[in-house]
């Protein structure tokens, strides 16, 4: 079974940066996508970014130019570098993964495996 552990959340001032990490293991194939979602209080969960094992990446429009997703396959870890953070980025960020799923911000898809979430708070 796929196991996911996130880390790296915290409190930062607007304009600052944070890097989230997602350690994922237990895949049975080399065809899978890892994605970051976020959910702010009172709002629906939304996709932020994803990366497929073929290195395809995609981003929500609201984070393009500010967030960068990358992977270190040797460590089994995906990173989300978040720069120029805004108060609207405040949310619990979740890492999700699934096999045989494409990385596409127009249709984030349904993920079977989720991490516990990490809080990101951006103060104004």
PDB file of N, CA, C and O in Angstrom, residues 42-97:
ATOM      1  N   UNK A  42     -13.563  26.781   5.262  1.00  0.00           N
ATOM      2  CA  UNK A  42     -14.789  27.187   4.592  1.00  0.00           C
ATOM      3  C   UNK A  42     -14.765  27.080   3.090  1.00  0.00           C
ATOM      4  O   UNK A  42     -15.717  27.497   2.422  1.00  0.00           O
ATOM      5  N   UNK A  43     -13.677  26.546   2.542  1.00  0.00           N
ATOM      6  CA  UNK A  43     -13.567  26.443   1.084  1.00  0.00           C
ATOM      7  C   UNK A  43     -13.405  24.988   0.662  1.00  0.00           C
ATOM      8  O   UNK A  43     -13.017  24.133   1.454  1.00  0.00           O
ATOM      9  N   UNK A  44     -13.698  24.741  -0.598  1.00  0.00           N
ATOM     10  CA  UNK A  44     -13.526  23.404  -1.133  1.00  0.00           C
ATOM     11  C   UNK A  44     -12.047  23.112  -1.345  1.00  0.00           C
ATOM     12  O   UNK A  44     -11.234  24.012  -1.565  1.00  0.00           O
ATOM     13  N   UNK A  45     -11.715  21.839  -1.297  1.00  0.00           N
ATOM     14  CA  UNK A  45     -10.359  21.433  -1.609  1.00  0.00           C
ATOM     15  C   UNK A  45     -10.052  21.716  -3.067  1.00  0.00           C
ATOM     16  O   UNK A  45     -10.900  21.480  -3.933  1.00  0.00           O
ATOM     17  N   UNK A  46      -8.863  22.206  -3.335  1.00  0.00           N
ATOM     18  CA  UNK A  46      -8.490  22.515  -4.709  1.00  0.00           C
ATOM     19  C   UNK A  46      -7.111  21.958  -5.036  1.00  0.00           C
ATOM     20  O   UNK A  46      -6.230  21.878  -4.172  1.00  0.00           O
ATOM     21  N   UNK A  47      -6.944  21.576  -6.289  1.00  0.00           N
ATOM     22  CA  UNK A  47      -5.657  21.116  -6.748  1.00  0.00           C
ATOM     23  C   UNK A  47      -4.689  22.266  -6.880  1.00  0.00           C
ATOM     24  O   UNK A  47      -5.078  23.372  -7.257  1.00  0.00           O
ATOM     25  N   UNK A  48      -3.426  21.995  -6.572  1.00  0.00           N
ATOM     26  CA  UNK A  48      -2.388  23.017  -6.638  1.00  0.00           C
ATOM     27  C   UNK A  48      -1.363  22.689  -7.722  1.00  0.00           C
ATOM     28  O   UNK A  48      -1.064  23.509  -8.579  1.00  0.00           O
ATOM     29  N   UNK A  49      -0.845  21.472  -7.666  1.00  0.00           N
ATOM     30  CA  UNK A  49       0.176  21.075  -8.628  1.00  0.00           C
ATOM     31  C   UNK A  49       0.296  19.565  -8.635  1.00  0.00           C
ATOM     32  O   UNK A  49      -0.111  18.890  -7.683  1.00  0.00           O
ATOM     33  N   UNK A  50       0.830  19.023  -9.724  1.00  0.00           N
ATOM     34  CA  UNK A  50       1.039  17.580  -9.813  1.00  0.00           C
ATOM     35  C   UNK A  50       2.270  17.291 -10.643  1.00  0.00           C
ATOM     36  O   UNK A  50       2.739  18.131 -11.429  1.00  0.00           O
ATOM     37  N   UNK A  51       2.783  16.073 -10.441  1.00  0.00           N
ATOM     38  CA  UNK A  51       3.932  15.610 -11.212  1.00  0.00           C
ATOM     39  C   UNK A  51       3.773  14.120 -11.459  1.00  0.00           C
ATOM     40  O   UNK A  51       3.416  13.366 -10.542  1.00  0.00           O
ATOM     41  N   UNK A  52       4.020  13.715 -12.695  1.00  0.00           N
ATOM     42  CA  UNK A  52       3.925  12.312 -13.063  1.00  0.00           C
ATOM     43  C   UNK A  52       5.331  11.728 -13.151  1.00  0.00           C
ATOM     44  O   UNK A  52       6.310  12.464 -13.293  1.00  0.00           O
ATOM     45  N   UNK A  53       5.404  10.421 -13.112  1.00  0.00           N
ATOM     46  CA  UNK A  53       6.703   9.766 -13.187  1.00  0.00           C
ATOM     47  C   UNK A  53       7.398   9.985 -14.527  1.00  0.00           C
ATOM     48  O   UNK A  53       8.598   9.738 -14.641  1.00  0.00           O
ATOM     49  N   UNK A  54       6.668  10.459 -15.527  1.00  0.00           N
ATOM     50  CA  UNK A  54       7.304  10.803 -16.801  1.00  0.00           C
ATOM     51  C   UNK A  54       7.762  12.258 -16.805  1.00  0.00           C
ATOM     52  O   UNK A  54       8.108  12.792 -17.865  1.00  0.00           O
ATOM     53  N   UNK A  55       7.732  12.875 -15.627  1.00  0.00           N
ATOM     54  CA  UNK A  55       8.184  14.252 -15.404  1.00  0.00           C
ATOM     55  C   UNK A  55       7.206  15.319 -15.898  1.00  0.00           C
ATOM     56  O   UNK A  55       7.529  16.504 -15.850  1.00  0.00           O
ATOM     57  N   UNK A  56       6.043  14.908 -16.357  1.00  0.00           N
ATOM     58  CA  UNK A  56       5.008  15.884 -16.701  1.00  0.00           C
ATOM     59  C   UNK A  56       4.564  16.592 -15.430  1.00  0.00           C
ATOM     60  O   UNK A  56       4.338  15.957 -14.393  1.00  0.00           O
ATOM     61  N   UNK A  57       4.448  17.911 -15.500  1.00  0.00           N
ATOM     62  CA  UNK A  57       3.972  18.693 -14.352  1.00  0.00           C
ATOM     63  C   UNK A  57       2.839  19.607 -14.794  1.00  0.00           C
ATOM     64  O   UNK A  57       2.677  19.906 -15.975  1.00  0.00           O
ATOM     65  N   UNK A  58       2.050  20.029 -13.836  1.00  0.00           N
ATOM     66  CA  UNK A  58       0.986  20.965 -14.116  1.00  0.00           C
ATOM     67  C   UNK A  58       0.673  21.753 -12.848  1.00  0.00           C
ATOM     68  O   UNK A  58       0.998  21.305 -11.738  1.00  0.00           O
ATOM     69  N   UNK A  59       0.047  22.912 -13.043  1.00  0.00           N
ATOM     70  CA  UNK A  59      -0.205  23.810 -11.924  1.00  0.00           C
ATOM     71  C   UNK A  59      -1.585  24.445 -12.036  1.00  0.00           C
ATOM     72  O   UNK A  59      -2.087  24.692 -13.138  1.00  0.00           O
ATOM     73  N   UNK A  60      -2.159  24.750 -10.894  1.00  0.00           N
ATOM     74  CA  UNK A  60      -3.343  25.592 -10.876  1.00  0.00           C
ATOM     75  C   UNK A  60      -2.937  26.989 -11.329  1.00  0.00           C
ATOM     76  O   UNK A  60      -1.812  27.447 -11.064  1.00  0.00           O
ATOM     77  N   UNK A  61      -3.850  27.663 -11.987  1.00  0.00           N
ATOM     78  CA  UNK A  61      -3.538  28.981 -12.534  1.00  0.00           C
ATOM     79  C   UNK A  61      -3.095  29.960 -11.448  1.00  0.00           C
ATOM     80  O   UNK A  61      -2.229  30.803 -11.683  1.00  0.00           O
ATOM     81  N   UNK A  62      -3.645  29.835 -10.281  1.00  0.00           N
ATOM     82  CA  UNK A  62      -3.364  30.782  -9.203  1.00  0.00           C
ATOM     83  C   UNK A  62      -1.938  30.702  -8.674  1.00  0.00           C
ATOM     84  O   UNK A  62      -1.490  31.612  -7.967  1.00  0.00           O
ATOM     85  N   UNK A  63      -1.216  29.624  -8.993  1.00  0.00           N
ATOM     86  CA  UNK A  63       0.135  29.469  -8.449  1.00  0.00           C
ATOM     87  C   UNK A  63       1.211  29.486  -9.526  1.00  0.00           C
ATOM     88  O   UNK A  63       2.407  29.407  -9.204  1.00  0.00           O
ATOM     89  N   UNK A  64       0.806  29.583 -10.767  1.00  0.00           N
ATOM     90  CA  UNK A  64       1.786  29.595 -11.854  1.00  0.00           C
ATOM     91  C   UNK A  64       2.740  30.774 -11.693  1.00  0.00           C
ATOM     92  O   UNK A  64       2.331  31.898 -11.452  1.00  0.00           O
ATOM     93  N   UNK A  65       4.019  30.484 -11.815  1.00  0.00           N
ATOM     94  CA  UNK A  65       5.029  31.513 -11.654  1.00  0.00           C
ATOM     95  C   UNK A  65       5.507  31.696 -10.231  1.00  0.00           C
ATOM     96  O   UNK A  65       6.506  32.388  -9.989  1.00  0.00           O
ATOM     97  N   UNK A  66       4.804  31.095  -9.282  1.00  0.00           N
ATOM     98  CA  UNK A  66       5.190  31.213  -7.861  1.00  0.00           C
ATOM     99  C   UNK A  66       5.568  29.869  -7.241  1.00  0.00           C
ATOM    100  O   UNK A  66       6.460  29.813  -6.393  1.00  0.00           O
ATOM    101  N   UNK A  67       4.901  28.808  -7.635  1.00  0.00           N
ATOM    102  CA  UNK A  67       5.150  27.480  -7.075  1.00  0.00           C
ATOM    103  C   UNK A  67       5.864  26.621  -8.116  1.00  0.00           C
ATOM    104  O   UNK A  67       5.587  26.716  -9.315  1.00  0.00           O
ATOM    105  N   UNK A  68       6.739  25.747  -7.626  1.00  0.00           N
ATOM    106  CA  UNK A  68       7.432  24.807  -8.490  1.00  0.00           C
ATOM    107  C   UNK A  68       7.426  23.430  -7.842  1.00  0.00           C
ATOM    108  O   UNK A  68       7.810  23.282  -6.681  1.00  0.00           O
ATOM    109  N   UNK A  69       6.987  22.443  -8.610  1.00  0.00           N
ATOM    110  CA  UNK A  69       6.973  21.066  -8.120  1.00  0.00           C
ATOM    111  C   UNK A  69       8.155  20.332  -8.733  1.00  0.00           C
ATOM    112  O   UNK A  69       8.516  20.549  -9.891  1.00  0.00           O
ATOM    113  N   UNK A  70       8.784  19.467  -7.927  1.00  0.00           N
ATOM    114  CA  UNK A  70       9.920  18.701  -8.410  1.00  0.00           C
ATOM    115  C   UNK A  70       9.973  17.384  -7.653  1.00  0.00           C
ATOM    116  O   UNK A  70       9.299  17.209  -6.634  1.00  0.00           O
ATOM    117  N   UNK A  71      10.785  16.470  -8.165  1.00  0.00           N
ATOM    118  CA  UNK A  71      10.885  15.172  -7.504  1.00  0.00           C
ATOM    119  C   UNK A  71      12.334  14.738  -7.402  1.00  0.00           C
ATOM    120  O   UNK A  71      13.164  15.071  -8.257  1.00  0.00           O
ATOM    121  N   UNK A  72      12.624  14.022  -6.341  1.00  0.00           N
ATOM    122  CA  UNK A  72      13.917  13.356  -6.155  1.00  0.00           C
ATOM    123  C   UNK A  72      13.594  11.873  -6.077  1.00  0.00           C
ATOM    124  O   UNK A  72      13.222  11.364  -5.016  1.00  0.00           O
ATOM    125  N   UNK A  73      13.693  11.205  -7.216  1.00  0.00           N
ATOM    126  CA  UNK A  73      13.289   9.806  -7.275  1.00  0.00           C
ATOM    127  C   UNK A  73      14.139   8.922  -6.369  1.00  0.00           C
ATOM    128  O   UNK A  73      13.636   7.934  -5.819  1.00  0.00           O
ATOM    129  N   UNK A  74      15.399   9.272  -6.203  1.00  0.00           N
ATOM    130  CA  UNK A  74      16.270   8.477  -5.344  1.00  0.00           C
ATOM    131  C   UNK A  74      15.777   8.484  -3.904  1.00  0.00           C
ATOM    132  O   UNK A  74      15.939   7.503  -3.172  1.00  0.00           O
ATOM    133  N   UNK A  75      15.185   9.600  -3.508  1.00  0.00           N
ATOM    134  CA  UNK A  75      14.675   9.721  -2.141  1.00  0.00           C
ATOM    135  C   UNK A  75      13.184   9.426  -2.056  1.00  0.00           C
ATOM    136  O   UNK A  75      12.627   9.401  -0.957  1.00  0.00           O
ATOM    137  N   UNK A  76      12.546   9.216  -3.204  1.00  0.00           N
ATOM    138  CA  UNK A  76      11.109   8.966  -3.191  1.00  0.00           C
ATOM    139  C   UNK A  76      10.330  10.153  -2.643  1.00  0.00           C
ATOM    140  O   UNK A  76       9.326   9.977  -1.948  1.00  0.00           O
ATOM    141  N   UNK A  77      10.793  11.337  -2.960  1.00  0.00           N
ATOM    142  CA  UNK A  77      10.207  12.549  -2.374  1.00  0.00           C
ATOM    143  C   UNK A  77       9.870  13.567  -3.462  1.00  0.00           C
ATOM    144  O   UNK A  77      10.631  13.741  -4.409  1.00  0.00           O
ATOM    145  N   UNK A  78       8.716  14.183  -3.293  1.00  0.00           N
ATOM    146  CA  UNK A  78       8.287  15.280  -4.162  1.00  0.00           C
ATOM    147  C   UNK A  78       8.289  16.557  -3.336  1.00  0.00           C
ATOM    148  O   UNK A  78       7.885  16.547  -2.165  1.00  0.00           O
ATOM    149  N   UNK A  79       8.744  17.628  -3.945  1.00  0.00           N
ATOM    150  CA  UNK A  79       8.818  18.912  -3.261  1.00  0.00           C
ATOM    151  C   UNK A  79       7.894  19.928  -3.926  1.00  0.00           C
ATOM    152  O   UNK A  79       7.698  19.900  -5.144  1.00  0.00           O
ATOM    153  N   UNK A  80       7.371  20.821  -3.129  1.00  0.00           N
ATOM    154  CA  UNK A  80       6.613  21.958  -3.654  1.00  0.00           C
ATOM    155  C   UNK A  80       7.270  23.213  -3.107  1.00  0.00           C
ATOM    156  O   UNK A  80       7.147  23.526  -1.911  1.00  0.00           O
ATOM    157  N   UNK A  81       8.017  23.888  -3.959  1.00  0.00           N
ATOM    158  CA  UNK A  81       8.650  25.140  -3.583  1.00  0.00           C
ATOM    159  C   UNK A  81       7.656  26.265  -3.802  1.00  0.00           C
ATOM    160  O   UNK A  81       7.180  26.469  -4.925  1.00  0.00           O
ATOM    161  N   UNK A  82       7.341  26.982  -2.752  1.00  0.00           N
ATOM    162  CA  UNK A  82       6.335  28.031  -2.819  1.00  0.00           C
ATOM    163  C   UNK A  82       6.999  29.370  -2.545  1.00  0.00           C
ATOM    164  O   UNK A  82       7.508  29.600  -1.440  1.00  0.00           O
ATOM    165  N   UNK A  83       7.021  30.223  -3.540  1.00  0.00           N
ATOM    166  CA  UNK A  83       7.637  31.556  -3.422  1.00  0.00           C
ATOM    167  C   UNK A  83       6.574  32.632  -3.543  1.00  0.00           C
ATOM    168  O   UNK A  83       5.466  32.383  -4.023  1.00  0.00           O
ATOM    169  N   UNK A  84       6.931  33.820  -3.091  1.00  0.00           N
ATOM    170  CA  UNK A  84       6.013  34.962  -3.159  1.00  0.00           C
ATOM    171  C   UNK A  84       4.632  34.586  -2.609  1.00  0.00           C
ATOM    172  O   UNK A  84       3.600  34.831  -3.237  1.00  0.00           O
ATOM    173  N   UNK A  85       4.639  34.009  -1.452  1.00  0.00           N
ATOM    174  CA  UNK A  85       3.386  33.542  -0.847  1.00  0.00           C
ATOM    175  C   UNK A  85       2.464  34.703  -0.527  1.00  0.00           C
ATOM    176  O   UNK A  85       2.910  35.808  -0.152  1.00  0.00           O
ATOM    177  N   UNK A  86       1.172  34.427  -0.646  1.00  0.00           N
ATOM    178  CA  UNK A  86       0.140  35.422  -0.386  1.00  0.00           C
ATOM    179  C   UNK A  86      -0.787  34.914   0.713  1.00  0.00           C
ATOM    180  O   UNK A  86      -0.903  33.697   0.914  1.00  0.00           O
ATOM    181  N   UNK A  87      -1.466  35.811   1.413  1.00  0.00           N
ATOM    182  CA  UNK A  87      -2.410  35.358   2.446  1.00  0.00           C
ATOM    183  C   UNK A  87      -3.439  34.369   1.902  1.00  0.00           C
ATOM    184  O   UNK A  87      -3.860  33.457   2.629  1.00  0.00           O
ATOM    185  N   UNK A  88      -3.816  34.498   0.638  1.00  0.00           N
ATOM    186  CA  UNK A  88      -4.786  33.562   0.047  1.00  0.00           C
ATOM    187  C   UNK A  88      -4.221  32.152  -0.102  1.00  0.00           C
ATOM    188  O   UNK A  88      -4.987  31.222  -0.380  1.00  0.00           O
ATOM    189  N   UNK A  89      -2.930  31.993   0.055  1.00  0.00           N
ATOM    190  CA  UNK A  89      -2.333  30.655  -0.004  1.00  0.00           C
ATOM    191  C   UNK A  89      -2.491  29.903   1.321  1.00  0.00           C
ATOM    192  O   UNK A  89      -2.145  28.718   1.403  1.00  0.00           O
ATOM    193  N   UNK A  90      -2.971  30.579   2.337  1.00  0.00           N
ATOM    194  CA  UNK A  90      -3.167  29.947   3.635  1.00  0.00           C
ATOM    195  C   UNK A  90      -4.161  28.803   3.531  1.00  0.00           C
ATOM    196  O   UNK A  90      -5.283  28.972   3.047  1.00  0.00           O
ATOM    197  N   UNK A  91      -3.723  27.618   3.951  1.00  0.00           N
ATOM    198  CA  UNK A  91      -4.562  26.421   3.851  1.00  0.00           C
ATOM    199  C   UNK A  91      -3.819  25.245   4.461  1.00  0.00           C
ATOM    200  O   UNK A  91      -2.625  25.345   4.765  1.00  0.00           O
ATOM    201  N   UNK A  92      -4.542  24.143   4.605  1.00  0.00           N
ATOM    202  CA  UNK A  92      -3.882  22.869   4.885  1.00  0.00           C
ATOM    203  C   UNK A  92      -3.540  22.259   3.532  1.00  0.00           C
ATOM    204  O   UNK A  92      -4.406  22.137   2.660  1.00  0.00           O
ATOM    205  N   UNK A  93      -2.283  21.917   3.379  1.00  0.00           N
ATOM    206  CA  UNK A  93      -1.813  21.344   2.117  1.00  0.00           C
ATOM    207  C   UNK A  93      -1.685  19.830   2.278  1.00  0.00           C
ATOM    208  O   UNK A  93      -1.102  19.335   3.245  1.00  0.00           O
ATOM    209  N   UNK A  94      -2.234  19.119   1.313  1.00  0.00           N
ATOM    210  CA  UNK A  94      -2.234  17.665   1.322  1.00  0.00           C
ATOM    211  C   UNK A  94      -1.487  17.126   0.110  1.00  0.00           C
ATOM    212  O   UNK A  94      -1.651  17.622  -1.001  1.00  0.00           O
ATOM    213  N   UNK A  95      -0.702  16.100   0.337  1.00  0.00           N
ATOM    214  CA  UNK A  95      -0.067  15.363  -0.743  1.00  0.00           C
ATOM    215  C   UNK A  95      -0.927  14.141  -1.043  1.00  0.00           C
ATOM    216  O   UNK A  95      -1.404  13.468  -0.122  1.00  0.00           O
ATOM    217  N   UNK A  96      -1.123  13.879  -2.312  1.00  0.00           N
ATOM    218  CA  UNK A  96      -1.922  12.734  -2.730  1.00  0.00           C
ATOM    219  C   UNK A  96      -1.189  11.996  -3.839  1.00  0.00           C
ATOM    220  O   UNK A  96      -0.382  12.582  -4.568  1.00  0.00           O
ATOM    221  N   UNK A  97      -1.490  10.716  -3.961  1.00  0.00           N
ATOM    222  CA  UNK A  97      -0.819   9.922  -4.987  1.00  0.00           C
ATOM    223  C   UNK A  97      -1.737   8.829  -5.480  1.00  0.00           C
ATOM    224  O   UNK A  97      -2.629   8.357  -4.753  1.00  0.00           O
TER     225      UNK A  97
END
